[in-house]
Amino acid sequence: MEKELSEYFSEVEDPRVEGRCRHLLSDILMIALLTYLTGGTDYQDMYLFSVCPKTPLYWKLR
Protein backbone atom coordinates (compact mmCIF):
# COMPACT_ATOMS: atom_id res chain seq x y z
CA MET A 1 0.00 0.00 0.00
CA GLU A 2 1.33 3.43 -0.94
CA LYS A 3 1.12 6.49 1.27
CA GLU A 4 0.90 10.07 0.15
CA LEU A 5 3.63 12.37 1.39
CA SER A 6 1.18 14.37 3.47
CA GLU A 7 0.23 11.21 5.38
CA TYR A 8 3.79 10.82 6.65
CA PHE A 9 3.80 14.35 8.00
CA SER A 10 0.46 13.88 9.73
CA GLU A 11 2.03 11.08 11.80
CA VAL A 12 4.62 13.44 13.33
CA GLU A 13 3.75 14.30 16.93
CA ASP A 14 3.17 18.02 17.44
CA PRO A 15 4.91 19.23 20.64
CA ARG A 16 3.38 22.72 20.46
CA VAL A 17 0.79 24.01 22.93
CA GLU A 18 -2.65 22.94 21.77
CA GLY A 19 -5.04 25.73 20.88
CA ARG A 20 -2.32 28.32 20.27
CA CYS A 21 -1.32 27.29 16.77
CA ARG A 22 -2.75 28.69 13.55
CA HIS A 23 -1.45 25.96 11.26
CA LEU A 24 -1.13 22.21 11.40
CA LEU A 25 2.43 20.99 11.89
CA SER A 26 1.96 18.66 8.92
CA ASP A 27 1.15 21.67 6.69
CA ILE A 28 4.23 23.54 7.90
CA LEU A 29 6.45 20.51 7.25
CA MET A 30 5.02 20.05 3.76
CA ILE A 31 5.59 23.71 2.87
CA ALA A 32 9.12 23.51 4.28
CA LEU A 33 9.93 20.45 2.17
CA LEU A 34 8.48 21.91 -1.02
CA THR A 35 10.26 25.22 -0.41
CA TYR A 36 13.56 23.37 0.03
CA LEU A 37 13.03 21.25 -3.08
CA THR A 38 12.40 24.38 -5.15
CA GLY A 39 15.53 26.19 -3.96
CA GLY A 40 14.21 28.05 -0.93
CA THR A 41 16.60 28.63 1.94
CA ASP A 42 14.75 30.26 4.83
CA TYR A 43 11.44 31.07 6.47
CA GLN A 44 10.89 34.04 4.16
CA ASP A 45 11.02 31.69 1.17
CA MET A 46 8.54 29.41 2.96
CA TYR A 47 6.19 32.33 3.44
CA LEU A 48 6.46 33.41 -0.18
CA PHE A 49 5.96 29.87 -1.40
CA SER A 50 2.82 29.42 0.69
CA VAL A 51 1.07 32.70 -0.11
CA CYS A 52 2.15 33.86 -3.53
CA PRO A 53 1.66 31.63 -6.59
CA LYS A 54 3.55 34.11 -8.75
CA THR A 55 6.92 33.56 -7.06
CA PRO A 56 9.73 31.71 -8.86
CA LEU A 57 9.58 28.99 -6.18
CA TYR A 58 5.97 28.22 -7.03
CA TRP A 59 6.60 28.00 -10.77
CA LYS A 60 9.54 25.60 -10.40
CA LEU A 61 6.98 22.95 -9.44
CA ARG A 62 4.93 23.45 -12.59
PDB file of C-alpha atoms in Angstrom:
ATOM      1  CA  MET A   1       0.000   0.000   0.000  1.00  0.00           C
ATOM      2  CA  GLU A   2       1.327   3.432  -0.939  1.00  0.00           C
ATOM      3  CA  LYS A   3       1.116   6.493   1.268  1.00  0.00           C
ATOM      4  CA  GLU A   4       0.896  10.068   0.148  1.00  0.00           C
ATOM      5  CA  LEU A   5       3.635  12.365   1.390  1.00  0.00           C
ATOM      6  CA  SER A   6       1.176  14.369   3.474  1.00  0.00           C
ATOM      7  CA  GLU A   7       0.228  11.212   5.383  1.00  0.00           C
ATOM      8  CA  TYR A   8       3.791  10.819   6.651  1.00  0.00           C
ATOM      9  CA  PHE A   9       3.803  14.345   8.000  1.00  0.00           C
ATOM     10  CA  SER A  10       0.456  13.877   9.730  1.00  0.00           C
ATOM     11  CA  GLU A  11       2.034  11.084  11.802  1.00  0.00           C
ATOM     12  CA  VAL A  12       4.622  13.435  13.332  1.00  0.00           C
ATOM     13  CA  GLU A  13       3.752  14.301  16.931  1.00  0.00           C
ATOM     14  CA  ASP A  14       3.169  18.021  17.440  1.00  0.00           C
ATOM     15  CA  PRO A  15       4.911  19.234  20.643  1.00  0.00           C
ATOM     16  CA  ARG A  16       3.375  22.723  20.458  1.00  0.00           C
ATOM     17  CA  VAL A  17       0.786  24.013  22.927  1.00  0.00           C
ATOM     18  CA  GLU A  18      -2.650  22.936  21.774  1.00  0.00           C
ATOM     19  CA  GLY A  19      -5.042  25.730  20.883  1.00  0.00           C
ATOM     20  CA  ARG A  20      -2.319  28.321  20.273  1.00  0.00           C
ATOM     21  CA  CYS A  21      -1.315  27.291  16.765  1.00  0.00           C
ATOM     22  CA  ARG A  22      -2.746  28.685  13.553  1.00  0.00           C
ATOM     23  CA  HIS A  23      -1.452  25.961  11.261  1.00  0.00           C
ATOM     24  CA  LEU A  24      -1.126  22.211  11.397  1.00  0.00           C
ATOM     25  CA  LEU A  25       2.425  20.988  11.893  1.00  0.00           C
ATOM     26  CA  SER A  26       1.965  18.663   8.917  1.00  0.00           C
ATOM     27  CA  ASP A  27       1.149  21.666   6.695  1.00  0.00           C
ATOM     28  CA  ILE A  28       4.234  23.535   7.900  1.00  0.00           C
ATOM     29  CA  LEU A  29       6.454  20.514   7.253  1.00  0.00           C
ATOM     30  CA  MET A  30       5.020  20.049   3.756  1.00  0.00           C
ATOM     31  CA  ILE A  31       5.590  23.714   2.869  1.00  0.00           C
ATOM     32  CA  ALA A  32       9.117  23.506   4.282  1.00  0.00           C
ATOM     33  CA  LEU A  33       9.928  20.446   2.170  1.00  0.00           C
ATOM     34  CA  LEU A  34       8.480  21.915  -1.015  1.00  0.00           C
ATOM     35  CA  THR A  35      10.260  25.215  -0.410  1.00  0.00           C
ATOM     36  CA  TYR A  36      13.555  23.372   0.035  1.00  0.00           C
ATOM     37  CA  LEU A  37      13.028  21.254  -3.079  1.00  0.00           C
ATOM     38  CA  THR A  38      12.400  24.376  -5.146  1.00  0.00           C
ATOM     39  CA  GLY A  39      15.528  26.195  -3.964  1.00  0.00           C
ATOM     40  CA  GLY A  40      14.207  28.046  -0.930  1.00  0.00           C
ATOM     41  CA  THR A  41      16.601  28.625   1.940  1.00  0.00           C
ATOM     42  CA  ASP A  42      14.753  30.262   4.833  1.00  0.00           C
ATOM     43  CA  TYR A  43      11.441  31.072   6.466  1.00  0.00           C
ATOM     44  CA  GLN A  44      10.885  34.045   4.155  1.00  0.00           C
ATOM     45  CA  ASP A  45      11.024  31.692   1.174  1.00  0.00           C
ATOM     46  CA  MET A  46       8.541  29.408   2.960  1.00  0.00           C
ATOM     47  CA  TYR A  47       6.190  32.329   3.442  1.00  0.00           C
ATOM     48  CA  LEU A  48       6.456  33.414  -0.180  1.00  0.00           C
ATOM     49  CA  PHE A  49       5.957  29.866  -1.397  1.00  0.00           C
ATOM     50  CA  SER A  50       2.820  29.418   0.686  1.00  0.00           C
ATOM     51  CA  VAL A  51       1.073  32.703  -0.112  1.00  0.00           C
ATOM     52  CA  CYS A  52       2.149  33.863  -3.532  1.00  0.00           C
ATOM     53  CA  PRO A  53       1.656  31.625  -6.586  1.00  0.00           C
ATOM     54  CA  LYS A  54       3.551  34.110  -8.754  1.00  0.00           C
ATOM     55  CA  THR A  55       6.915  33.563  -7.059  1.00  0.00           C
ATOM     56  CA  PRO A  56       9.730  31.707  -8.862  1.00  0.00           C
ATOM     57  CA  LEU A  57       9.581  28.986  -6.176  1.00  0.00           C
ATOM     58  CA  TYR A  58       5.966  28.222  -7.033  1.00  0.00           C
ATOM     59  CA  TRP A  59       6.596  28.001 -10.765  1.00  0.00           C
ATOM     60  CA  LYS A  60       9.537  25.602 -10.400  1.00  0.00           C
ATOM     61  CA  LEU A  61       6.980  22.949  -9.436  1.00  0.00           C
ATOM     62  CA  ARG A  62       4.932  23.450 -12.592  1.00  0.00           C
TER      63      ARG A  62
END
